Coordinates of C-alpha atoms in Angstrom, one line a residue:
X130 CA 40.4 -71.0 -18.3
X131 CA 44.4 -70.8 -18.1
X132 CA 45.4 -71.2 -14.6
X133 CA 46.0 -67.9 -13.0
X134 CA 43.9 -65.5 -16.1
X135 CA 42.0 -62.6 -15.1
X136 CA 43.6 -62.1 -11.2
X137 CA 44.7 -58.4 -12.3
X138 CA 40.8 -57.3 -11.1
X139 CA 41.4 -58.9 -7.7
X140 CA 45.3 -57.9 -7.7
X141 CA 45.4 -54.4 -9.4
X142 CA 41.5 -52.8 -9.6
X143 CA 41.2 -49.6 -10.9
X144 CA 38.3 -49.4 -9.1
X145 CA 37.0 -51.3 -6.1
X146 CA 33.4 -51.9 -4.5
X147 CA 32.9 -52.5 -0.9
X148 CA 29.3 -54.6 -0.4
X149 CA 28.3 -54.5 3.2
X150 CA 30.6 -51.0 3.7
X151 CA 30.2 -50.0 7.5
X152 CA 30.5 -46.7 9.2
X153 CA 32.7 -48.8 11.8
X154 CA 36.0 -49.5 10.5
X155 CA 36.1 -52.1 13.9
X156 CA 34.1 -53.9 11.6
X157 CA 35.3 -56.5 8.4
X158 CA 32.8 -54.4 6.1
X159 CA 34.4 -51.1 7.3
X160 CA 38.5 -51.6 7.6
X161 CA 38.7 -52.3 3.7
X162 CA 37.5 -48.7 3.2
X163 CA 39.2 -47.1 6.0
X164 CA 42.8 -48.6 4.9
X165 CA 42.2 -47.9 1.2
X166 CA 41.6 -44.1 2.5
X167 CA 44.4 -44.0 4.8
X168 CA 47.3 -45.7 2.7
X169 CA 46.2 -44.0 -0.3
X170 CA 44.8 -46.0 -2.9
X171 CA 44.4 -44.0 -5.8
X172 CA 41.3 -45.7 -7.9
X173 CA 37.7 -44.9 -6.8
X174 CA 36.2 -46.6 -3.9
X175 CA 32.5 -47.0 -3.8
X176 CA 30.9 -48.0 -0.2
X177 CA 27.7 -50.0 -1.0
X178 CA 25.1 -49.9 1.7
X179 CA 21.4 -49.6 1.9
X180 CA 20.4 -47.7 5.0
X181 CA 23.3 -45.4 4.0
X182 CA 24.1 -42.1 1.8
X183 CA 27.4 -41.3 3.4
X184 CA 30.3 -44.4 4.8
X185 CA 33.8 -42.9 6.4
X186 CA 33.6 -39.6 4.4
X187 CA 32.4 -41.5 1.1
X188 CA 29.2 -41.3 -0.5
X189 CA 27.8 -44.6 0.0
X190 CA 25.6 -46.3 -2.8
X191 CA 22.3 -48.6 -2.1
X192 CA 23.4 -51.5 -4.3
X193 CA 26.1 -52.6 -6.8
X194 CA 23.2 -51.7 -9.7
X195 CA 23.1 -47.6 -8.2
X196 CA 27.2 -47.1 -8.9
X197 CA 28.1 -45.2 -11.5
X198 CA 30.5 -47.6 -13.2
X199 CA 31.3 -50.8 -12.8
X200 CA 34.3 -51.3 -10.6
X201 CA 37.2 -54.3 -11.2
X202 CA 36.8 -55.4 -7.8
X203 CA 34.0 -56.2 -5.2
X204 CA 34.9 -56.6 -2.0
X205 CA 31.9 -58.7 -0.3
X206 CA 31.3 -58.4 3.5
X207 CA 27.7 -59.9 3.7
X208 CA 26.2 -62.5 5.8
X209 CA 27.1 -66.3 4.2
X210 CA 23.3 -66.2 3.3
X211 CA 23.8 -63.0 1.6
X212 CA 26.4 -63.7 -0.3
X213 CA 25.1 -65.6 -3.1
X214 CA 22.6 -63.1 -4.1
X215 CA 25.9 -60.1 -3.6
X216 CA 28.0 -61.9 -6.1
X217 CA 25.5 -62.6 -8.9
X218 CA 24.4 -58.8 -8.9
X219 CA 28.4 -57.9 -9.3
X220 CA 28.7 -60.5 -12.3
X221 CA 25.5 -58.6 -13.6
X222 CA 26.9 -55.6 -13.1
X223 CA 29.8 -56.4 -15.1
X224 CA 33.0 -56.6 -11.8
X225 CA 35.3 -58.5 -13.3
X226 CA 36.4 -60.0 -9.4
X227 CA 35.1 -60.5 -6.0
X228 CA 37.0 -61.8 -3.0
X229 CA 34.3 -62.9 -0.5
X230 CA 35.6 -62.3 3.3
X231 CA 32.2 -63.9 4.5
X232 CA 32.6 -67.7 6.5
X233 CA 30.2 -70.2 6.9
X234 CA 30.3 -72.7 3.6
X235 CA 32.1 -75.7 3.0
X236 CA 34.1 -75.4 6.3
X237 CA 30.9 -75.9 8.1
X238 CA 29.3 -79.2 5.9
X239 CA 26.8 -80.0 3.8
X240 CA 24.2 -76.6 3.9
X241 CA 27.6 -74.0 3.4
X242 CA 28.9 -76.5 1.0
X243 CA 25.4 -76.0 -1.1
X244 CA 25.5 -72.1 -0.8
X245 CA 29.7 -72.4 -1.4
X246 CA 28.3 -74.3 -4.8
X247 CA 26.2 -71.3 -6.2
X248 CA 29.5 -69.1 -5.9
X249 CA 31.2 -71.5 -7.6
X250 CA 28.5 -71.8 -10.2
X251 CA 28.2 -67.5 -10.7
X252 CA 31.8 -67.8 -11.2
X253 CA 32.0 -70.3 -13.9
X254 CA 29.0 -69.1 -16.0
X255 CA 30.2 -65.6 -16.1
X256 CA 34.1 -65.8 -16.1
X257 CA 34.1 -63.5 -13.0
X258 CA 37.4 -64.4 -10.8
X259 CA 36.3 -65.4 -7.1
X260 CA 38.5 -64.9 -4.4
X261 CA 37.3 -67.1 -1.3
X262 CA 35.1 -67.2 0.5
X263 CA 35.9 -67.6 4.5
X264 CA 39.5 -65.7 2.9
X265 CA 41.8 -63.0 4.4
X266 CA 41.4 -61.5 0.7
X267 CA 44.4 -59.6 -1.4
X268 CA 46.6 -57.0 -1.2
X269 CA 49.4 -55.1 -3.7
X270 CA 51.8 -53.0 -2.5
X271 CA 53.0 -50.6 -5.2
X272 CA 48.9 -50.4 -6.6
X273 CA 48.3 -49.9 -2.6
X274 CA 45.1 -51.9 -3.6
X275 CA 43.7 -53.2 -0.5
X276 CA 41.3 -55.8 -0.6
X277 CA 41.6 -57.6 3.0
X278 CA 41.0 -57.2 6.8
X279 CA 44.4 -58.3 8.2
X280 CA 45.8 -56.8 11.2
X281 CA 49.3 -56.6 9.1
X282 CA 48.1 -53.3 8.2
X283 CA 47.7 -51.9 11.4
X284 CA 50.4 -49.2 11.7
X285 CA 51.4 -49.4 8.2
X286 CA 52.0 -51.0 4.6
X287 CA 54.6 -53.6 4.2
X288 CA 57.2 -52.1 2.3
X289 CA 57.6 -52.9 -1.3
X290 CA 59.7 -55.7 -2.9
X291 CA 60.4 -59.3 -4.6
X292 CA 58.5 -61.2 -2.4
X293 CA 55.3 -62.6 -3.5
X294 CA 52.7 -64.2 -0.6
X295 CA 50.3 -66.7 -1.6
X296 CA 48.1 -69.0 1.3
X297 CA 45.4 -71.1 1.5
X298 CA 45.4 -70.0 5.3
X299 CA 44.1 -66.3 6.0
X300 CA 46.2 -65.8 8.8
X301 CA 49.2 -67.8 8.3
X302 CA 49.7 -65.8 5.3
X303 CA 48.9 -62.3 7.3
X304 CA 51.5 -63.5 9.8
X305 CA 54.0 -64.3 6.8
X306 CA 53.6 -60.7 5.4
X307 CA 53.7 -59.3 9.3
X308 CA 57.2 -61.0 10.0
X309 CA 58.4 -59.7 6.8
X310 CA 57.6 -56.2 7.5
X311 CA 59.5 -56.3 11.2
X312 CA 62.2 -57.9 9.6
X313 CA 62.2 -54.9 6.8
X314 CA 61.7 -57.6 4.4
X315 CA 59.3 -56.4 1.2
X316 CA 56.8 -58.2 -0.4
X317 CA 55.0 -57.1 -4.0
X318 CA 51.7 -58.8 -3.6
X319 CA 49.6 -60.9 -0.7
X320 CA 46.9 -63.8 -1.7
X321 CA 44.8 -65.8 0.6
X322 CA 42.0 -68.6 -1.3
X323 CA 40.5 -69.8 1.9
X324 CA 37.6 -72.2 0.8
X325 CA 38.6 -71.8 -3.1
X326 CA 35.7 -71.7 -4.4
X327 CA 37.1 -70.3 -7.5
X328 CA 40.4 -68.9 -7.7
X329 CA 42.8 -71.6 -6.0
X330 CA 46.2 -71.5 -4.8
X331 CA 47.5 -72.8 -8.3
X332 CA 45.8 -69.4 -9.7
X333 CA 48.5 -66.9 -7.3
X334 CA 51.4 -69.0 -7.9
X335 CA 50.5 -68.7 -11.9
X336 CA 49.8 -65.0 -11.6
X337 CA 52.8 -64.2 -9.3
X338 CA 54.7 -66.0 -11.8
X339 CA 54.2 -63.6 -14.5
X340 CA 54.2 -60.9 -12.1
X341 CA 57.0 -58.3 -13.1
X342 CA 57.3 -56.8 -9.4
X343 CA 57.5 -61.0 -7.6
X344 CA 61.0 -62.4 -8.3
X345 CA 60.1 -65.2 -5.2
X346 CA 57.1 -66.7 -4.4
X347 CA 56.2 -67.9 -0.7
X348 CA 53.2 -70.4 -0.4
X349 CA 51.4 -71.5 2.6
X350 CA 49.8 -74.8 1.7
X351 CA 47.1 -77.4 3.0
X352 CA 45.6 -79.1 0.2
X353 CA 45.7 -79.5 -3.7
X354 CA 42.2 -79.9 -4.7
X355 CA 43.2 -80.4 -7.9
X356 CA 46.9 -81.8 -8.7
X357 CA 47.2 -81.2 -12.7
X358 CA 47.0 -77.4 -11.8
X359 CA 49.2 -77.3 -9.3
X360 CA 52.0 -79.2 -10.7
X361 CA 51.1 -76.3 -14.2
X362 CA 51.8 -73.8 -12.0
X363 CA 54.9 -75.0 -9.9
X364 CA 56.2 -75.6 -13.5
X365 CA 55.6 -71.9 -14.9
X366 CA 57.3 -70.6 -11.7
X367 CA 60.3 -72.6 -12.5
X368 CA 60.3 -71.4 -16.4
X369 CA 60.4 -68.2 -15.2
X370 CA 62.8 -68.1 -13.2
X371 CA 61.0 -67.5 -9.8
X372 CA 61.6 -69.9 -6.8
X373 CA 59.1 -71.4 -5.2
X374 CA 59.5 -71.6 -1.4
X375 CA 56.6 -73.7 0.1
X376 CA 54.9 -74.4 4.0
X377 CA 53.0 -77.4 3.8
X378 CA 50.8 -78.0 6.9
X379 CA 48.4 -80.6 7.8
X380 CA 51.4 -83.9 7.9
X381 CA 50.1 -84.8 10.9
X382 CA 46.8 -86.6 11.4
X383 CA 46.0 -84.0 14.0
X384 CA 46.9 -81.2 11.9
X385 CA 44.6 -83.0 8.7
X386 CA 41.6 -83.2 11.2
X387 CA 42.1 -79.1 11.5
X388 CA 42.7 -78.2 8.3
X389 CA 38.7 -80.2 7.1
X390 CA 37.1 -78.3 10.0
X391 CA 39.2 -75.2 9.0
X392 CA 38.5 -74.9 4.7
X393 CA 37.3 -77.7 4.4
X394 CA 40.5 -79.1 2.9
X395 CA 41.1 -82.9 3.0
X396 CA 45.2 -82.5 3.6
X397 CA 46.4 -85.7 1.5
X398 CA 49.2 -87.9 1.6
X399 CA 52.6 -85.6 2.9
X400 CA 55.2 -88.3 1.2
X401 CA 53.2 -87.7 -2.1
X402 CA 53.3 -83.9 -1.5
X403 CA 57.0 -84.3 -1.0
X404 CA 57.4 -86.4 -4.1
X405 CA 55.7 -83.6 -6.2
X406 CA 57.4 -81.0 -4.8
X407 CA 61.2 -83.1 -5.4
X408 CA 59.8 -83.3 -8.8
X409 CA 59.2 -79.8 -9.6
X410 CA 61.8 -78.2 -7.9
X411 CA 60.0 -76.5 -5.2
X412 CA 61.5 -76.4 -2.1
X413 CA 59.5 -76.9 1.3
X414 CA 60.1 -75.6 4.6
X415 CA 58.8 -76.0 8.1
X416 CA 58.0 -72.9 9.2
X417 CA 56.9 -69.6 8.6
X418 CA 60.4 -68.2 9.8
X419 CA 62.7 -70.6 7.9
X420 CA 60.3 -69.5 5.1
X421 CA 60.9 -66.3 5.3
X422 CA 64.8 -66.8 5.9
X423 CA 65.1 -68.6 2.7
X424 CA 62.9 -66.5 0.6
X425 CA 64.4 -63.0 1.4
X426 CA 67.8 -65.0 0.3
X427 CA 66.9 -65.8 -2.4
X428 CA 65.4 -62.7 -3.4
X429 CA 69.0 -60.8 -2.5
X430 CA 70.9 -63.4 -4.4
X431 CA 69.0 -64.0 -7.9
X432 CA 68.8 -67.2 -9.2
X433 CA 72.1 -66.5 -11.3
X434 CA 74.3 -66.4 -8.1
X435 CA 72.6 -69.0 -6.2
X436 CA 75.6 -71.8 -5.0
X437 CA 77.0 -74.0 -7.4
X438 CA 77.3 -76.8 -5.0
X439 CA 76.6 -77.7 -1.2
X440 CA 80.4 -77.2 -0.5
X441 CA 80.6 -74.6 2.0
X442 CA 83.6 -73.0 4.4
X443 CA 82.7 -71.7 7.5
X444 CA 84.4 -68.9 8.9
X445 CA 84.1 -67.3 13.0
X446 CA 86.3 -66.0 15.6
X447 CA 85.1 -68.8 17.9
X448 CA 86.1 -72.3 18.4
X449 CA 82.9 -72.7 20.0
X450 CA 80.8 -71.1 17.5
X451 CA 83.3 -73.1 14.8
X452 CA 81.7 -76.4 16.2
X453 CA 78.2 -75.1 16.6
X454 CA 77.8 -74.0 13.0
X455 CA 79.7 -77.2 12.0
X456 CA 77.5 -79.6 13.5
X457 CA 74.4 -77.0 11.6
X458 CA 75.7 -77.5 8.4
X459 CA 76.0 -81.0 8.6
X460 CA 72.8 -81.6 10.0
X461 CA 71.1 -79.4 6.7
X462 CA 73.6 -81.5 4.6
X463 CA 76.0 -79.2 3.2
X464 CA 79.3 -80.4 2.7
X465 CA 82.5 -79.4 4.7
X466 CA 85.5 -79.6 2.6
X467 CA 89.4 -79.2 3.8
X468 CA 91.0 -75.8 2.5
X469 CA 93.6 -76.7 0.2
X470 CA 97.5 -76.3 1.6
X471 CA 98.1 -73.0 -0.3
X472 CA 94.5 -71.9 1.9
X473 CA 95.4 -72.4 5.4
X474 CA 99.2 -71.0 4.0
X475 CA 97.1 -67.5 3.4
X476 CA 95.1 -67.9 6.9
X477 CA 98.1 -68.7 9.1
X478 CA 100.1 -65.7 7.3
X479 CA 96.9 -63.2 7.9
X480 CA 96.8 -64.8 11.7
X481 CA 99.6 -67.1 12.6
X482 CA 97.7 -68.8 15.3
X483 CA 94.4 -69.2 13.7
X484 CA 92.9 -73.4 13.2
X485 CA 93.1 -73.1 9.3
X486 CA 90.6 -76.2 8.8
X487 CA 86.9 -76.2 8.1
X488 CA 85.2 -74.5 9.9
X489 CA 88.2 -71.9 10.0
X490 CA 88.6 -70.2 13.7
X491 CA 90.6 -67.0 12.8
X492 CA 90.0 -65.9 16.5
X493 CA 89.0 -62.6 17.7
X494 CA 91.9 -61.0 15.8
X495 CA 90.4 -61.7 12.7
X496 CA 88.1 -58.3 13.0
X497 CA 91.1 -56.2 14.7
X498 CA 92.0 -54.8 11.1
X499 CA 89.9 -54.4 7.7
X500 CA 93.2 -55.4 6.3
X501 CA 93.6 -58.9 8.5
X502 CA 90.3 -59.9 7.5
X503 CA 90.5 -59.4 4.1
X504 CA 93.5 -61.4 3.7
X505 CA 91.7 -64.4 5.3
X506 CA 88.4 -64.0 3.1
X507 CA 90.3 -63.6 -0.2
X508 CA 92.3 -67.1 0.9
X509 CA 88.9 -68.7 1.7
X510 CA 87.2 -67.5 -1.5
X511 CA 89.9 -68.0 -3.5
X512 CA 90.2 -72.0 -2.9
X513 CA 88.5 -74.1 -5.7
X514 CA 86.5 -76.3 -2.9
X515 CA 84.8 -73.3 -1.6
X516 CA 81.3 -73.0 -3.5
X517 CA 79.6 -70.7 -0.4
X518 CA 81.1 -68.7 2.8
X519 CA 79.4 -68.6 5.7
X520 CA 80.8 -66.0 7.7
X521 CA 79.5 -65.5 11.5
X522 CA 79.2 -62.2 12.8
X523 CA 76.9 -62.7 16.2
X524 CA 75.9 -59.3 18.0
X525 CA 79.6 -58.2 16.8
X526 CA 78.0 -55.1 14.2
X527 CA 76.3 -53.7 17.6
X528 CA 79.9 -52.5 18.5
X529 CA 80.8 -49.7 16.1
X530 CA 84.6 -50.4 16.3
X531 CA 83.8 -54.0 14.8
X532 CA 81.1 -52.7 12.8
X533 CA 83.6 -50.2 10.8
X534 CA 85.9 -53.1 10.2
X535 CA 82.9 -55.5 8.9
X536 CA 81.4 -53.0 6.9
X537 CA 84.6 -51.8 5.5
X538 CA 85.9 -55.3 4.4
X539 CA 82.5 -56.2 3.4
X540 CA 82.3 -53.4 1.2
X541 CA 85.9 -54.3 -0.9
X542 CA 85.2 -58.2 -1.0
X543 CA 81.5 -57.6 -2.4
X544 CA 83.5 -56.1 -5.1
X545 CA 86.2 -58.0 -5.6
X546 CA 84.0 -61.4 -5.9
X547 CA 81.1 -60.0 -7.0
X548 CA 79.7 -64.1 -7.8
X549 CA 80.5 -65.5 -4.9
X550 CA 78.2 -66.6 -1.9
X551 CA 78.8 -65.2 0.6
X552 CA 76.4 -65.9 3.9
X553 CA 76.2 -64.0 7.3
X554 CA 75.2 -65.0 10.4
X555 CA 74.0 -61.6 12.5
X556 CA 71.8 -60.5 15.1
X557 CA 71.4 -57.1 14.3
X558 CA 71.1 -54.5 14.6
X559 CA 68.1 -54.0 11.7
X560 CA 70.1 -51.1 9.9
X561 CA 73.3 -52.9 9.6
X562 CA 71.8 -55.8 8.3
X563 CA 69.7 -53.4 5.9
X564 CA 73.2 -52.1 4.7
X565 CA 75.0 -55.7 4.1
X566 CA 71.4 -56.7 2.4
X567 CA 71.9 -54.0 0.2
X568 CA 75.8 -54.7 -0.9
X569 CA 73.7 -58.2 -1.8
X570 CA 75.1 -60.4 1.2
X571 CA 72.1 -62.5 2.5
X572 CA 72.2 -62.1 6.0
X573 CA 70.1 -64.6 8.5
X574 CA 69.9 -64.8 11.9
X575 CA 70.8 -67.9 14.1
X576 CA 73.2 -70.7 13.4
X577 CA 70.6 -73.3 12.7
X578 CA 68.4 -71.0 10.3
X579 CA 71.5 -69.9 8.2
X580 CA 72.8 -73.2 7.5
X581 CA 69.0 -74.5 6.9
X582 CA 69.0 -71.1 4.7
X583 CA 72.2 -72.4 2.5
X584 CA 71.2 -75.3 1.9
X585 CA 67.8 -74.0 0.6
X586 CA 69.7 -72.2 -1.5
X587 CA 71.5 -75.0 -2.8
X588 CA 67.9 -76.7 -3.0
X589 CA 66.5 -74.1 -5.7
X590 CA 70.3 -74.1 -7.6
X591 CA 69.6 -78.0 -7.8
X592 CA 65.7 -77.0 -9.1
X593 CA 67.3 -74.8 -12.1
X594 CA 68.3 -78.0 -13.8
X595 CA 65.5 -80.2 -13.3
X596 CA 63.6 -81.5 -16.8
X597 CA 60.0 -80.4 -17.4
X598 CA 58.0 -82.9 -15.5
X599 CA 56.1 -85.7 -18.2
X600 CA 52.9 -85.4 -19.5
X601 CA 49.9 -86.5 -17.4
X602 CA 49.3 -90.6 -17.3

């Protein structure tokens, strides 16, 4: 089966089954058809329950055999002994996908692994795409399909955008998508395998890959249980165009011991995760936040403006913030180069007592006047050593005075050098950084993150121009 074929049932059903639907949406078998009421999901939904004729407002059916069509998508919220007999009856039903929220199989030895084996078997003998089990499920924003449990849908949907989630972990992911949607970041579609006893993480970077509404694709990893696929996938990512951000967990020997007990997932080697990942361009990342950072960057950038080289000016109104980010970007290795004469010329006439160098301290009078500031980012830009800007902003957009002058200078240089990268450091506030988001700056918060953030950036423009990897030995 090609890698990543027939994920549209689990990703965008038309019509979606709930099997083990309960009158308590406290419960895993009743949020699914609470949230897909609440948010709005506009295919039927048909509560399957036995001792039941009505679930949440929903007439409730006695088995997947009673409903009145066969639905895309089964949603499967029955005992780990149960399961089994659930999914064949969907398959003989005709659903074309089932993600399986039930635990208890491989994760737990050698009697889960044999009832984990007869899912894998249903699956393979009928084509049916099996999501789990022991999973957090699916979800897709725009489709408002709803296919999981997580607490990220609490007080609302994530909003909608480039960002495309796909983890092995249930709730590494849900925290992913949660971080996002406090940050205002939005994503397009949410995928967790779990156990994989089916559909496996090579199968949602695939699909998100051809996905129209995913332009990046975040993955939470702990295992490859099988590499050829994998490397496929990482590969159709990069023809299309869509970076591939990645948190590998599990380098540590304590963190390998959890991640058997947790999936079942034997981690692997980490350098030979890092040489694969070198090797097809993806770029990895150390935590859910730096993750996040990176991908939302790349998302506001494109891979058509993403920095040519790791030469990067710095620009603040601090000495002491000058150093700070200094000793950031050389730490994430991005290169520091000296403005050229007819540079620090520009900067001294804009601010005669400005330190022209790299990192360039233009002082607190650099934001007095949108006219001051302009002059000193047109110099900067303008220099054939600078490939990216990183411009630091603090708390200073809190202050409307400063803010005006930001924004306002912002606004003229966005359009003036429409190409060029231009970073910002901020902490807030959210609307502000909404609005500098939107003229296409990529905005990060924190000195470390946003020179770890560049030099992602200069990570996936290196991945661009990578050869297709060789044909298996």
């Amino acid at each position: 089966m090609t890698i990543g074929a027939g994920l549209e049932a689990i990703l965008q059903p038309r019509a979606i089954a709930i099997i083990g639907a309960s009158q308590d949406a406290t419960k895993i078998g009743g949020r699914p058809v609470q949230l897909l009421q609440r948010f709005g999901y506009p295919g039927k939904i048909y509560p399957v329950n036995p001792r039941a004729t009505e679930v949440q407002g929903l007439p409730a059916y006695p088995s997947v055999e009673a409903l009145p069509e066969a639905p895309d998508l089964a949603i499967i919220a029955v005992s780990a002994e149960a399961a089994p007999a659930a999914l064949e009856a969907c398959a003989a039903r005709g659903v074309r996908g089932a993600v399986i929220f039930s635990s208890g199989f491989a994760e737990l030895g050698e009697a889960g692994e044999a009832l984990q084996a007869q899912l894998r078997d249903t699956a393979r003998r009928t084509g049916m795409r099996v999501l789990g089990p022991n999973c957090l499920g699916a979800l897709s924003i725009a489709e408002k399909s709803i296919a999981t449990f997580s607490i990220v849908l609490e007080s609302s949907l994530p909003p909608a955008g480039p960002l495309g989630i796909a983890s092995q972990s249930g709730n590494l992911g849900s925290y992913t998508a949660l971080l996002a949607r406090e940050r205002g970041i939005g994503i397009s579609r949410f995928l967790t395998t779990g156990n994989e006893c089916d559909v496996d993480i090579a199968d949602g970077i695939a699909w998100l890959a051809r996905d129209p509404a995913t332009k990046v694709i975040l993955c939470c990893l702990e295992t490859c249980r099988d590499a050829p696929r994998l490397i496929a996938a990482f590969e159709e990512a990069r023809r299309a165009g869509k970076p591939v951000i990645v948190l590998k967990i599990g380098a540590s020997e304590a963190g390998q011991a959890a991640a058997a007990s947790h999936t079942g997932a034997l981690a692997g080697s980490d350098a030979v995760f890092d040489a694969v990942f070198r090797r097809a361009g993806v770029w990895r990342v150390q935590s859910v936040e730096e993750m996040l950072d990176l991908g939302h960057a790349a998302a506001v950038l494109g891979l058509e403006r993403l920095p040519k080289s790791r030469r990067v000016m710095l620009l603040t109104a601090s000495g002491g913030f000058g150093v700070l980010l200094a000793d950031a970007a050389s730490a994430a290795g991005l290169e520091l180069p000296m403005p050229s004469a007819e540079t620090q010329r520009r900067i001294l006439e804009a601010v005669p007592y400005a330190s022209p160098r790299n990192p360039v301290d233009a002082t607190a009078q650099m934001s007095s006047r949108p006219e001051i500031l302009e002059k000193i980012l047109s110099a900067i830009l303008d220099d054939e050593n600078c490939d990216s800007l990183l411009l630091l902003l603090s708390s200073s957009l809190y202050l409307p005075r400063l803010r005006n002058v930001y924004m306002q200078t912002l606004t003229a240089i966005r359009a003036r050098y429409p190409e060029k990268v231009v970073m910002l450091t901020v902490h807030g506030p959210q609307d502000a950084v909404e609005e500098l988001t939107a003229m296409g700056f990529p905005v990060v918060d924190g000195v470390g993150p946003s020179a770890q953030t560049l030099a992602g950036l200069c990570g996936l423009a290196a991945a661009r121009d990578l050869p297709p990897p060789p044909a298996p030995v």
